[in-house]
Short mmCIF file of C-alpha atoms in Angstrom, two decimals:
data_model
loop_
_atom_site.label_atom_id
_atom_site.label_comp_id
_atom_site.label_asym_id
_atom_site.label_seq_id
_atom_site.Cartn_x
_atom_site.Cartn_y
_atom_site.Cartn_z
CA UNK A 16 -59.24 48.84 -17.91
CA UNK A 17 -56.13 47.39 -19.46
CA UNK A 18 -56.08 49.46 -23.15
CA UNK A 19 -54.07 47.49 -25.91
CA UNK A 20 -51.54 50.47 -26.50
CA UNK A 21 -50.36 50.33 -22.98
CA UNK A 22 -49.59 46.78 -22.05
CA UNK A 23 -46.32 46.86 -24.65
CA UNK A 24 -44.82 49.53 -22.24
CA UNK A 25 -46.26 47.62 -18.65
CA UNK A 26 -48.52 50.46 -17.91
CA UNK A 27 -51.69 49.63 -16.42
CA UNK A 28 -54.82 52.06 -16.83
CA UNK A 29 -57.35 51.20 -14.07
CA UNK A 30 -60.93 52.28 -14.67
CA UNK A 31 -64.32 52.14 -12.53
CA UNK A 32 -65.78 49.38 -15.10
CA UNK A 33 -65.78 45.88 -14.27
CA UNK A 34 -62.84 43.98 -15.18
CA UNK A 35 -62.89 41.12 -17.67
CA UNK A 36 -60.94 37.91 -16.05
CA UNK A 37 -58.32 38.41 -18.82
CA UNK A 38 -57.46 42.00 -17.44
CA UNK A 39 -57.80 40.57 -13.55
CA UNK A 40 -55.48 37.75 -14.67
CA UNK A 41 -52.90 40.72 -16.20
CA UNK A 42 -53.42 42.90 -12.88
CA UNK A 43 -51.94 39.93 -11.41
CA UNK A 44 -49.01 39.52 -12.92
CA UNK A 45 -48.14 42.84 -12.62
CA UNK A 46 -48.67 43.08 -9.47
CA UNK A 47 -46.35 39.59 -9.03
CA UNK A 48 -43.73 41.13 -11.16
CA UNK A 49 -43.37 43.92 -9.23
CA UNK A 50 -44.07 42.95 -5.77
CA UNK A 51 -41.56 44.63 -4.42
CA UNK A 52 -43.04 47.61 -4.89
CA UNK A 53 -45.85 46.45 -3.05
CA UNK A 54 -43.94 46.04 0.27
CA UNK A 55 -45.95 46.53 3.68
CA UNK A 56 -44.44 49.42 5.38
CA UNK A 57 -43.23 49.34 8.46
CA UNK A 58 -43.43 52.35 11.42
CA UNK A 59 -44.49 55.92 11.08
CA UNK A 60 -42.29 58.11 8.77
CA UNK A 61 -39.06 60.09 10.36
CA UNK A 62 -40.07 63.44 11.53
CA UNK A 63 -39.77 66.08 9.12
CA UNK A 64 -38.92 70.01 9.60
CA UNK A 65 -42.76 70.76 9.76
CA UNK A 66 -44.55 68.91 12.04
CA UNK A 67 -48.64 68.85 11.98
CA UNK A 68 -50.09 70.62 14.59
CA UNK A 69 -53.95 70.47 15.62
CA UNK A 70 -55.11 73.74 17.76
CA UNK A 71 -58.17 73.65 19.23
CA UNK A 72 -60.61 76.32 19.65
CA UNK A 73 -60.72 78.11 23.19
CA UNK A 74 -60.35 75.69 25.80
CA UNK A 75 -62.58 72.93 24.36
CA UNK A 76 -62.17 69.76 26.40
CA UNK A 77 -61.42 67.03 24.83
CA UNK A 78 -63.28 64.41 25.98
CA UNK A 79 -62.95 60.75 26.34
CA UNK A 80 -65.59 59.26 23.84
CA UNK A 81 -67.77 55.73 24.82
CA UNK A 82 -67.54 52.77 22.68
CA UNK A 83 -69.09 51.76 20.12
CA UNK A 84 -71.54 48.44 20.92
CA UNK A 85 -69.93 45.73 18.46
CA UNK A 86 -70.58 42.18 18.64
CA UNK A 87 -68.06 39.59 19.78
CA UNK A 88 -66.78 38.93 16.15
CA UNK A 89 -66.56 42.92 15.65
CA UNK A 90 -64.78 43.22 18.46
CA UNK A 91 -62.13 40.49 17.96
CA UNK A 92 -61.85 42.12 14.50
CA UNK A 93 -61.10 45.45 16.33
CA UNK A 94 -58.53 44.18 18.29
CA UNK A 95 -56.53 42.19 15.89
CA UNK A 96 -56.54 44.95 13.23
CA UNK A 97 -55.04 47.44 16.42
CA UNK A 98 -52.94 44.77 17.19
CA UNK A 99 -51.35 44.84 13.56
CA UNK A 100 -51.25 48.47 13.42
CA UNK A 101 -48.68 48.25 16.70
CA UNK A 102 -46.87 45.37 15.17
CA UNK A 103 -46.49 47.67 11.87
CA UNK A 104 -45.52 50.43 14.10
CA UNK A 105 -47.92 52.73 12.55
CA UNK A 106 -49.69 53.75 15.84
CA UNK A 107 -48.33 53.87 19.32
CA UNK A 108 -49.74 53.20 22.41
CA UNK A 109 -51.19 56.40 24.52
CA UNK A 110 -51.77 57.41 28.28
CA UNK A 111 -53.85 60.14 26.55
CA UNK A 112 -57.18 61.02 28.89
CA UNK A 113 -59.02 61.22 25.63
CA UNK A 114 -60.04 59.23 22.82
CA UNK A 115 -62.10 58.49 19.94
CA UNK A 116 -64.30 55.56 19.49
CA UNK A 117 -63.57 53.26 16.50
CA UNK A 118 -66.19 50.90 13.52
CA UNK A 119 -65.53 48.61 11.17
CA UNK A 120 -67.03 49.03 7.82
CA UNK A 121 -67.27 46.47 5.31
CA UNK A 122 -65.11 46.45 2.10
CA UNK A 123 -65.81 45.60 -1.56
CA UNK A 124 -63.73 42.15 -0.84
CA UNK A 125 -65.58 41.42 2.71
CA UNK A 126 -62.97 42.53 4.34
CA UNK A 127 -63.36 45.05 7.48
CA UNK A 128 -61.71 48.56 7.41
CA UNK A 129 -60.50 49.96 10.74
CA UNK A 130 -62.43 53.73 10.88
CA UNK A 131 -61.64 56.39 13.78
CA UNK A 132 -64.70 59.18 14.62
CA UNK A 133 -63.17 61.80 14.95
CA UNK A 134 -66.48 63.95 14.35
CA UNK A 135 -66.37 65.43 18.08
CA UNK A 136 -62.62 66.21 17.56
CA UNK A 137 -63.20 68.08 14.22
CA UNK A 138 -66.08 70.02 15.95
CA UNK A 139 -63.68 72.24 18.12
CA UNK A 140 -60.42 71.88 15.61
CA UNK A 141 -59.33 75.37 14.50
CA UNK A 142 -60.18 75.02 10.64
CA UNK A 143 -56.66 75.87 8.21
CA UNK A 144 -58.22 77.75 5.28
CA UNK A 145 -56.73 77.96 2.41
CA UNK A 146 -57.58 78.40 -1.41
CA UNK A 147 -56.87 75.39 -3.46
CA UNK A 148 -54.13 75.61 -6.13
CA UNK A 149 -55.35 75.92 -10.02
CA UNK A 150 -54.66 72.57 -11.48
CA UNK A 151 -53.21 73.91 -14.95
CA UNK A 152 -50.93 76.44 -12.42
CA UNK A 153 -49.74 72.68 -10.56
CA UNK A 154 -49.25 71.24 -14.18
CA UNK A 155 -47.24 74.37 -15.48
CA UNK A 156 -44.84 73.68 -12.36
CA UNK A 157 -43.95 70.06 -14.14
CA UNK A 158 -42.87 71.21 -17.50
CA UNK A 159 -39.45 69.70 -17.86
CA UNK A 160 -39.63 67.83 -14.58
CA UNK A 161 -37.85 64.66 -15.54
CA UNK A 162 -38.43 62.69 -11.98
CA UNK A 163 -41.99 61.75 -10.71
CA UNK A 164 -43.25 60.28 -7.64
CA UNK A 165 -46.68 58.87 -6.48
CA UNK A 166 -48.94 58.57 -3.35
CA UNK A 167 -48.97 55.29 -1.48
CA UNK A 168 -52.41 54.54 -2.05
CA UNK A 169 -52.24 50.82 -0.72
CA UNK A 170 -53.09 51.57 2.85
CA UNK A 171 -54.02 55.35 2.63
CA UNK A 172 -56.13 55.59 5.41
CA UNK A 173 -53.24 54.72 7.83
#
């Protein structure tokens, strides 16, 4: 939802209601006026000091996972959605014995999202434990903060 107050200073307020054509229309130009912060990213991120590491419990195998049976359209979709993700250089391609099999599921727009199930993975991944932060504790640590930064939400699944 687009409230009055905000749209003097540009900020947009997106809620879960529909949105009236006007407020799609403003959305827009937003989004046009500030395409370039919009850009498609390209490649994984550099590495960083602290690397994620997935242990395994024991000596669970991992195993190299079937297919999924997907129709010929499916299956086109599959393979020019993997195709993309090499082009972006956000996956690589593996040698690795093992692998996970891979759905599409529908979005909103009829669109297809790319999903990995990685259920038999998780199954014998050693669990990291730890108690969530208190939210007012996380707020307290931005009092006087005078830089802010956001999540890339545009393709936050990969």
């Amino acid at each position: 939802m687009i409230r009055p107050q905000d749209q003097s200073s540009g900020v947009v307020t997106l809620s879960t209601l529909s949105l009236s054509p006007t407020q799609c229309s403003n959305i827009g130009k937003l989004q046009e006026k500030f395409k370039d912060l919009f850009q498609d990213v390209h490649g994984l991120p550099p590495r960083r000091a602290v690397q994620h590491d997935i242990q395994l419990i024991g000596d669970s195998p991992l195993r190299n996972l079937g297919l999924y049976r997907t129709s010929v359209t499916e299956s086109d979709e599959i393979k020019k959605q993997i195709q993309g993700l090499l082009e972006q250089g956000v996956i690589k391609p593996s040698c690795s014995s093992c692998g996970s099999p891979v759905l599409l599921v529908a979005k909103k727009d009829g669109d297809w999202h790319i999903c990995v199930d990685y259920r038999a993975l998780n199954k014998i991944t050693i669990k990291n434990r730890y108690a969530l932060p208190r939210i007012d504790d996380l707020l307290d640590q931005l009092h006087g903060a005078c830089y802010f930064t956001k999540l890339d939400l545009k393709s936050g699944y990969h």
